[in-house]
Short mmCIF file of C-alpha atoms and ligand atoms in Angstrom, two decimals:
data_model
loop_
_atom_site.label_atom_id
_atom_site.label_comp_id
_atom_site.label_asym_id
_atom_site.label_seq_id
_atom_site.Cartn_x
_atom_site.Cartn_y
_atom_site.Cartn_z
CA MET A 474 -40.01 -250.32 63.09
CA SER A 475 -40.31 -248.51 66.43
CA ILE A 476 -43.63 -247.56 67.98
CA GLU A 477 -42.26 -244.04 68.40
CA SER A 478 -41.95 -243.74 64.58
CA LEU A 479 -45.71 -244.29 64.26
CA VAL A 480 -46.55 -241.18 66.30
CA LYS A 481 -47.17 -237.91 64.44
CA GLU A 482 -44.37 -235.37 64.81
CA ASN A 483 -46.66 -232.73 66.40
CA ILE A 484 -47.79 -235.25 69.06
CA LYS A 485 -44.33 -236.58 70.01
CA SER A 486 -43.32 -233.55 72.08
CA LEU A 487 -46.63 -233.40 74.00
CA LYS A 488 -47.11 -234.69 77.54
CA SER A 489 -50.34 -236.44 78.50
CA TYR A 490 -52.60 -234.27 80.67
CA GLU A 491 -52.06 -235.38 84.22
CA ILE A 492 -52.97 -233.88 87.56
CA PRO A 493 -50.66 -234.60 90.50
CA ASP A 494 -52.27 -237.28 92.66
CA ILE A 495 -52.57 -235.27 95.86
CA SER A 496 -55.77 -235.61 97.81
CA CYS A 497 -56.59 -233.11 100.54
CA PRO A 498 -59.78 -232.56 102.49
CA ILE A 499 -59.83 -228.91 101.41
CA LYS A 500 -59.68 -228.74 97.60
CA LEU A 501 -59.11 -225.25 96.24
CA ASP A 502 -57.08 -226.00 93.10
CA ALA A 503 -59.43 -226.23 90.12
CA MET A 504 -61.84 -223.25 90.15
CA GLU A 505 -64.80 -225.50 90.86
CA ASN A 506 -67.99 -224.28 92.51
CA PRO A 507 -67.62 -225.41 96.15
CA TYR A 508 -71.34 -226.16 96.55
CA ASP A 509 -73.21 -229.31 95.54
CA LEU A 510 -76.32 -228.84 93.38
CA PRO A 511 -79.38 -227.56 95.29
CA GLU A 512 -81.84 -230.33 96.26
CA GLU A 513 -84.60 -228.74 94.15
CA ILE A 514 -82.49 -229.21 91.01
CA LYS A 515 -81.60 -232.80 91.92
CA GLU A 516 -85.33 -233.50 92.28
CA LEU A 517 -86.06 -232.03 88.83
CA VAL A 518 -83.27 -234.13 87.35
CA ARG A 519 -84.66 -237.31 89.00
CA GLU A 520 -88.01 -236.68 87.31
CA LYS A 521 -86.36 -236.41 83.92
CA ILE A 522 -83.96 -239.34 83.85
CA SER A 523 -85.17 -242.00 81.50
CA GLY A 524 -84.37 -243.19 77.98
CA PHE A 525 -80.69 -243.85 78.53
CA ASN A 526 -80.97 -246.92 76.29
CA ARG A 527 -81.29 -244.47 73.36
CA TYR A 528 -78.55 -242.32 71.83
CA PRO A 529 -78.62 -238.70 72.94
CA ASP A 530 -80.00 -235.93 70.71
CA PRO A 531 -76.96 -235.28 68.48
CA LEU A 532 -77.85 -231.59 68.20
CA SER A 533 -78.66 -231.11 71.92
CA ASN A 534 -81.70 -229.13 70.74
CA GLU A 535 -83.48 -228.74 74.10
CA LEU A 536 -80.33 -227.58 75.85
CA ARG A 537 -79.44 -225.18 73.02
CA LYS A 538 -82.96 -223.70 73.25
CA THR A 539 -82.56 -223.23 77.01
CA ILE A 540 -79.18 -221.53 76.55
CA ALA A 541 -80.53 -219.35 73.73
CA SER A 542 -83.47 -218.13 75.83
CA TYR A 543 -81.22 -217.58 78.84
CA LEU A 544 -78.96 -215.34 76.74
CA GLY A 545 -81.67 -213.78 74.53
CA MET A 546 -80.09 -215.33 71.42
CA ASN A 547 -81.24 -217.88 68.78
CA LYS A 548 -80.62 -221.62 69.00
CA GLU A 549 -78.76 -221.46 65.66
CA GLU A 550 -76.15 -219.25 67.31
CA ILE A 551 -75.38 -221.81 70.05
CA LEU A 552 -73.26 -224.95 70.02
CA VAL A 553 -72.65 -227.22 73.01
CA GLY A 554 -69.63 -229.41 73.63
CA ASN A 555 -68.15 -231.95 76.02
CA GLY A 556 -66.60 -229.18 78.10
CA SER A 557 -65.32 -226.02 76.45
CA ASP A 558 -62.12 -227.99 75.82
CA GLU A 559 -63.91 -229.93 73.12
CA LEU A 560 -65.25 -226.76 71.55
CA ILE A 561 -61.72 -225.28 71.45
CA LEU A 562 -60.46 -228.39 69.63
CA ASN A 563 -63.39 -228.30 67.19
CA ILE A 564 -62.75 -224.61 66.44
CA LEU A 565 -59.11 -225.47 65.65
CA LEU A 566 -60.12 -228.42 63.46
CA THR A 567 -62.75 -226.41 61.54
CA PHE A 568 -61.20 -223.02 60.81
CA LYS A 569 -58.04 -222.10 58.96
CA SER A 570 -55.09 -221.02 61.04
CA ASN A 571 -51.39 -220.92 60.40
CA ARG A 572 -51.02 -219.44 63.83
CA VAL A 573 -52.92 -219.75 67.09
CA VAL A 574 -52.16 -216.63 69.07
CA PHE A 575 -52.81 -216.09 72.79
CA PRO A 576 -51.35 -214.01 75.61
CA THR A 577 -49.10 -215.75 78.15
CA PRO A 578 -49.63 -216.86 80.81
CA THR A 579 -53.13 -218.07 80.00
CA PHE A 580 -55.29 -221.22 79.96
CA ALA A 581 -52.89 -224.05 78.96
CA MET A 582 -55.29 -225.84 76.60
CA TYR A 583 -55.08 -223.20 73.83
CA LYS A 584 -51.46 -224.15 73.22
CA ILE A 585 -51.87 -227.89 73.73
CA LEU A 586 -54.91 -228.15 71.44
CA ALA A 587 -53.20 -225.96 68.80
CA GLN A 588 -50.30 -228.45 68.81
CA ILE A 589 -52.73 -231.36 68.55
CA ALA A 590 -54.46 -229.67 65.60
CA ASN A 591 -51.02 -229.24 64.01
CA SER A 592 -51.22 -225.48 63.99
CA ASN A 593 -48.50 -223.13 65.18
CA PRO A 594 -49.07 -221.79 68.72
CA VAL A 595 -47.70 -218.29 69.40
CA GLY A 596 -47.73 -216.87 72.92
CA ILE A 597 -47.45 -213.09 73.37
CA PRO A 598 -46.39 -212.22 76.94
CA LEU A 599 -48.68 -210.04 79.03
CA THR A 600 -47.23 -206.83 80.46
CA ASP A 601 -46.00 -206.76 84.08
CA GLU A 602 -49.49 -205.59 85.08
CA PHE A 603 -50.99 -208.64 83.32
CA GLU A 604 -52.37 -206.43 80.57
CA LEU A 605 -52.60 -207.38 76.88
CA ASP A 606 -49.81 -206.44 74.49
CA ASP A 607 -52.34 -205.53 71.81
CA GLU A 608 -49.61 -204.29 69.49
CA GLY A 609 -47.73 -207.60 69.81
CA ILE A 610 -50.89 -209.65 69.22
CA LEU A 611 -51.80 -207.62 66.13
CA LYS A 612 -48.28 -207.96 64.76
CA ALA A 613 -48.28 -211.73 65.30
CA THR A 614 -51.54 -212.04 63.38
CA ALA A 615 -50.80 -209.55 60.61
CA ASP A 616 -49.14 -211.81 58.05
CA ALA A 617 -50.91 -215.12 58.61
CA THR A 618 -54.37 -216.64 58.95
CA SER A 619 -54.75 -216.71 62.70
CA ILE A 620 -57.07 -217.68 65.47
CA ILE A 621 -56.74 -215.58 68.62
CA PHE A 622 -57.75 -216.84 72.07
CA LEU A 623 -58.43 -214.29 74.80
CA ALA A 624 -59.63 -215.54 78.19
CA TYR A 625 -61.74 -212.81 79.82
CA PRO A 626 -61.15 -212.88 82.82
CA ASN A 627 -57.81 -214.50 82.20
CA ASN A 628 -56.73 -217.74 83.89
CA PRO A 629 -54.44 -217.82 85.91
CA THR A 630 -54.05 -214.06 86.44
CA GLY A 631 -57.75 -213.50 87.28
CA ASN A 632 -58.11 -210.07 85.65
CA CYS A 633 -60.29 -208.81 82.81
CA PHE A 634 -58.07 -207.13 80.21
CA SER A 635 -58.67 -203.53 79.20
CA LYS A 636 -61.87 -203.25 77.11
CA GLU A 637 -60.19 -200.78 74.75
CA LYS A 638 -57.36 -203.22 73.98
CA MET A 639 -59.80 -206.10 73.49
CA LEU A 640 -61.90 -203.99 71.09
CA ARG A 641 -58.82 -202.83 69.22
CA ILE A 642 -57.86 -206.47 68.59
CA VAL A 643 -61.44 -207.28 67.54
CA GLU A 644 -61.50 -204.32 65.15
CA GLU A 645 -58.04 -204.53 63.65
CA SER A 646 -57.17 -208.22 63.38
CA GLU A 647 -58.07 -210.62 60.60
CA GLY A 648 -59.32 -214.12 61.33
CA LEU A 649 -61.28 -215.54 64.22
CA ILE A 650 -61.21 -214.26 67.79
CA ILE A 651 -62.36 -216.51 70.58
CA ILE A 652 -63.30 -214.67 73.76
CA ASP A 653 -63.36 -217.29 76.49
CA GLU A 654 -65.75 -216.13 79.20
CA ALA A 655 -65.46 -219.24 81.39
CA TYR A 656 -65.63 -217.02 84.50
CA PHE A 657 -68.28 -214.57 83.23
CA GLU A 658 -70.68 -215.13 86.12
CA PHE A 659 -68.04 -213.86 88.54
CA SER A 660 -66.87 -210.88 86.45
CA LYS A 661 -70.25 -209.90 84.94
CA GLU A 662 -68.29 -208.46 82.01
CA THR A 663 -69.05 -209.76 78.53
CA PHE A 664 -68.40 -209.17 74.84
CA LEU A 665 -71.55 -211.02 73.77
CA SER A 666 -72.99 -207.93 72.12
CA VAL A 667 -70.04 -207.56 69.70
CA ILE A 668 -70.89 -210.71 67.75
CA ASP A 669 -73.67 -208.87 65.89
CA SER A 670 -71.20 -206.37 64.41
CA TYR A 671 -68.19 -208.74 64.26
CA PRO A 672 -69.22 -212.18 63.03
CA LYS A 673 -65.61 -213.36 63.39
CA VAL A 674 -65.98 -213.30 67.21
CA ILE A 675 -66.91 -216.46 69.11
CA ILE A 676 -67.90 -216.29 72.79
CA LEU A 677 -67.05 -219.39 74.80
CA ARG A 678 -68.68 -220.27 78.14
CA THR A 679 -68.81 -223.30 80.43
CA PHE A 680 -71.03 -225.10 82.93
CA SER A 681 -67.90 -226.17 84.86
CA LYS A 682 -67.45 -223.11 87.07
CA ALA A 683 -70.40 -221.01 88.31
CA PHE A 684 -72.93 -223.63 87.19
CA GLY A 685 -71.24 -226.25 89.39
CA LEU A 686 -71.09 -229.01 86.75
CA ALA A 687 -67.36 -229.59 86.24
CA GLY A 688 -67.93 -233.35 86.48
CA LEU A 689 -70.53 -233.37 83.71
CA ARG A 690 -68.31 -231.86 80.99
CA CYS A 691 -70.50 -229.29 79.30
CA GLY A 692 -69.52 -226.06 77.62
CA TYR A 693 -71.13 -223.85 74.98
CA LEU A 694 -70.27 -221.22 72.44
CA VAL A 695 -72.21 -218.34 70.93
CA ALA A 696 -71.38 -217.38 67.36
CA HIS A 697 -72.75 -216.36 63.96
CA PRO A 698 -75.00 -219.17 62.60
CA GLU A 699 -72.64 -219.71 59.64
CA LEU A 700 -69.76 -220.41 62.04
CA VAL A 701 -71.98 -222.80 64.01
CA LYS A 702 -72.95 -224.59 60.75
CA ALA A 703 -69.27 -225.11 59.91
CA LEU A 704 -68.52 -226.38 63.43
CA LEU A 705 -71.41 -228.86 63.23
CA LYS A 706 -69.61 -230.61 60.34
CA VAL A 707 -66.70 -231.46 62.67
CA LYS A 708 -68.59 -232.17 65.89
CA LEU A 709 -68.77 -235.87 66.80
CA PRO A 710 -72.38 -237.08 66.42
CA TYR A 711 -73.09 -237.77 70.08
CA ASN A 712 -70.58 -235.48 71.77
CA LEU A 713 -72.78 -234.58 74.73
CA ASN A 714 -74.40 -237.46 76.65
CA SER A 715 -78.11 -237.43 77.55
CA PHE A 716 -77.50 -237.03 81.29
CA SER A 717 -75.34 -233.92 80.83
CA GLN A 718 -77.91 -232.42 78.43
CA ILE A 719 -80.68 -232.92 81.04
CA VAL A 720 -78.76 -231.62 84.05
CA ALA A 721 -77.23 -228.60 82.28
CA GLY A 722 -80.72 -227.61 81.09
CA CYS A 723 -82.23 -227.94 84.60
CA VAL A 724 -79.40 -225.93 86.17
CA MET A 725 -79.59 -223.12 83.63
CA GLU A 726 -83.40 -222.87 83.88
CA ASN A 727 -83.04 -222.43 87.65
CA PHE A 728 -79.77 -220.53 87.74
CA ARG A 729 -81.14 -217.10 88.67
CA TYR A 730 -83.15 -218.33 91.66
CA LEU A 731 -81.12 -221.25 92.95
CA LEU A 732 -77.49 -220.65 91.98
CA GLN A 733 -77.11 -216.89 91.81
CA PRO A 734 -77.10 -216.66 95.64
CA GLN A 735 -74.12 -219.10 95.64
CA ILE A 736 -72.29 -216.92 93.12
CA ASN A 737 -72.93 -213.77 95.18
CA GLN A 738 -71.53 -215.59 98.18
CA ILE A 739 -68.39 -216.62 96.23
CA ILE A 740 -67.84 -213.01 95.08
CA THR A 741 -68.14 -211.79 98.70
CA GLN A 742 -65.69 -214.49 99.78
CA ARG A 743 -63.28 -213.52 97.00
CA GLU A 744 -63.08 -209.97 98.36
CA ARG A 745 -62.57 -211.31 101.89
CA LEU A 746 -59.78 -213.66 100.77
CA TYR A 747 -58.09 -210.89 98.78
CA LEU A 748 -58.02 -208.53 101.79
CA PHE A 749 -56.69 -211.34 103.97
CA LEU A 750 -53.86 -212.16 101.52
CA LYS A 751 -53.02 -208.47 101.16
CA ARG A 752 -52.41 -208.18 104.90
CA LEU A 753 -50.12 -211.22 105.06
CA ASN A 754 -46.43 -210.66 105.37
CA GLY A 755 -44.57 -212.10 102.35
CA ILE A 756 -47.63 -212.46 100.11
CA ILE A 757 -48.74 -210.22 97.23
CA PRO A 758 -52.20 -211.06 95.82
CA TYR A 759 -53.41 -209.82 92.43
CA PRO A 760 -56.96 -208.40 92.09
CA SER A 761 -59.38 -210.92 90.58
CA ASP A 762 -62.60 -210.75 88.55
CA ALA A 763 -62.97 -214.54 88.67
CA ASN A 764 -63.47 -217.21 91.38
CA PHE A 765 -59.76 -217.61 92.12
CA ILE A 766 -56.88 -215.41 93.24
CA LEU A 767 -53.28 -215.49 92.02
CA PHE A 768 -50.68 -214.56 94.62
CA LYS A 769 -46.93 -214.23 94.76
CA THR A 770 -44.72 -215.26 97.65
CA THR A 771 -41.84 -212.88 98.42
CA LYS A 772 -40.21 -214.26 101.58
CA VAL A 773 -40.51 -218.02 101.16
CA SER A 774 -40.66 -219.99 97.90
CA ALA A 775 -44.06 -220.87 96.47
CA ASN A 776 -42.97 -224.54 96.52
CA THR A 777 -42.52 -224.38 100.31
CA ILE A 778 -45.88 -222.68 100.92
CA PHE A 779 -47.57 -225.15 98.58
CA SER A 780 -46.19 -228.25 100.27
CA ASP A 781 -46.76 -226.86 103.78
CA LEU A 782 -50.40 -226.27 102.86
CA VAL A 783 -50.72 -229.81 101.48
CA GLU A 784 -49.34 -231.14 104.75
CA GLU A 785 -52.07 -229.17 106.52
CA GLY A 786 -54.71 -230.70 104.22
CA VAL A 787 -55.25 -227.79 101.84
CA LEU A 788 -54.66 -228.19 98.09
CA ILE A 789 -54.19 -225.08 95.94
CA ARG A 790 -52.41 -224.76 92.59
CA ASN A 791 -48.65 -224.31 92.33
CA LEU A 792 -47.90 -222.20 89.24
CA THR A 793 -44.26 -221.51 89.96
CA GLU A 794 -43.10 -223.21 86.75
CA ASP A 795 -45.17 -220.77 84.66
CA ILE A 796 -45.01 -217.65 86.86
CA PRO A 797 -42.11 -217.73 89.35
CA ASN A 798 -43.22 -218.02 92.98
CA CYS A 799 -46.91 -217.77 92.17
CA LEU A 800 -49.77 -219.81 93.56
CA ARG A 801 -53.48 -219.80 92.73
CA VAL A 802 -56.24 -220.39 95.21
CA THR A 803 -59.83 -221.09 94.21
CA VAL A 804 -62.47 -219.30 96.29
CA GLY A 805 -64.23 -222.00 98.29
CA SER A 806 -67.14 -221.98 100.70
CA GLU A 807 -66.86 -219.69 103.75
CA GLN A 808 -65.83 -222.66 105.91
CA GLU A 809 -63.16 -223.85 103.43
CA ASN A 810 -61.77 -220.34 103.12
CA ASN A 811 -61.59 -220.01 106.90
CA ILE A 812 -59.47 -223.15 107.09
CA PHE A 813 -57.24 -222.01 104.21
CA MET A 814 -56.72 -218.61 105.84
CA GLU A 815 -55.96 -220.04 109.25
CA LYS A 816 -53.41 -222.53 107.85
CA LEU A 817 -51.72 -220.02 105.53
CA ASP A 818 -51.50 -217.44 108.30
CA ARG A 819 -49.82 -219.99 110.54
CA ILE A 820 -47.39 -221.08 107.79
CA CYS A 821 -46.39 -217.50 106.96
CA ARG A 822 -45.59 -216.83 110.63
CA ARG A 823 -43.20 -219.81 110.62
CA TYR A 824 -40.68 -218.19 108.33
N1 PMP B 2249 -61.45 -221.78 79.66
C1 PMP B 2249 -60.76 -221.34 80.73
C2 PMP B 2249 -60.23 -219.95 80.73
C3 PMP B 2249 -60.54 -222.20 81.81
O1 PMP B 2249 -59.83 -221.76 82.87
C4 PMP B 2249 -61.05 -223.51 81.80
C5 PMP B 2249 -60.88 -224.51 82.92
N2 PMP B 2249 -59.90 -224.34 83.78
C6 PMP B 2249 -61.76 -223.91 80.66
C7 PMP B 2249 -61.94 -223.02 79.62
C8 PMP B 2249 -62.23 -225.34 80.51
O2 PMP B 2249 -63.48 -225.53 80.90
P1 PMP B 2249 -64.29 -226.87 80.64
O3 PMP B 2249 -64.39 -227.55 81.94
O4 PMP B 2249 -65.61 -226.40 80.10
O5 PMP B 2249 -63.54 -227.69 79.58
#
């Protein structure tokens, strides 16, 4: 008996999730918030840390109340997870789907988690302008129980899809639709209000981006209470540790005063980076509603630009395998962006 024969068929073809081990002083590859937590929040957290000898609240009640009041919703409409990744997996384990449909390119975990859940992932290519093929998505979901994932703004293209196309999919498709608003705080565009009229819509958000807590692994979803009840049957009892529950609550309670200025700064920097990239010879940037910018290289290969930047101490994301000659840069602090711009400008002049 071989060990290989013990592994489920749907798992055999998967690769383990690995990130290339490249460390650079300037890290602009993962859409993280470039700023550490404000001191005021750290102080609040210090006052609250005790009781780690006990299991965490399995229902994360305090945090769900905080999120509910932040959004003007009810606690019963909120579920928290160990990153939104965990929530995506739980959605796929809870609800029926012969197909998991998403546009391509998009966030890689929809496909990977669909394969893990033994469903059938179906990618429908975006148009050349990175717009949804609403017709194609509706066709793919017409004859099967489906779950549709739509990242809004989309990763890695950075754009919000047309509202009309999104609403058409919401109105005309059967089955669940997950609108992943991981970058909402940068786009300020949301479909939260549609869940009252369309209980099959789930809104997904995360603390990993604007809230600056990527290391704590905390995401949440907003959905009809009946959907939340079903998801609670699948959720592991203690999915979110006590520390993450405390910190996420403190950050959200203070978001408007202490973190919103950081977000405004990142949006200003995004516009500055976009204009800079637009002026560079051999670079075509795509407009972004998120905290990152996708750009294409036209004179030199993306692989060359990527490795030259790494040599200069700047790490961005090389997407050339998914979108030929495309790279993605996360908007950093003003100082980090200055270094990125100076290095990239110099590299582009070389060729
Ligand atoms: N959704 C999208 C669209 C993302 O880009 C990411 C992270 N890159 C996530 C979800 C995952 O977020 P989390 O850290 O909450 O698992």
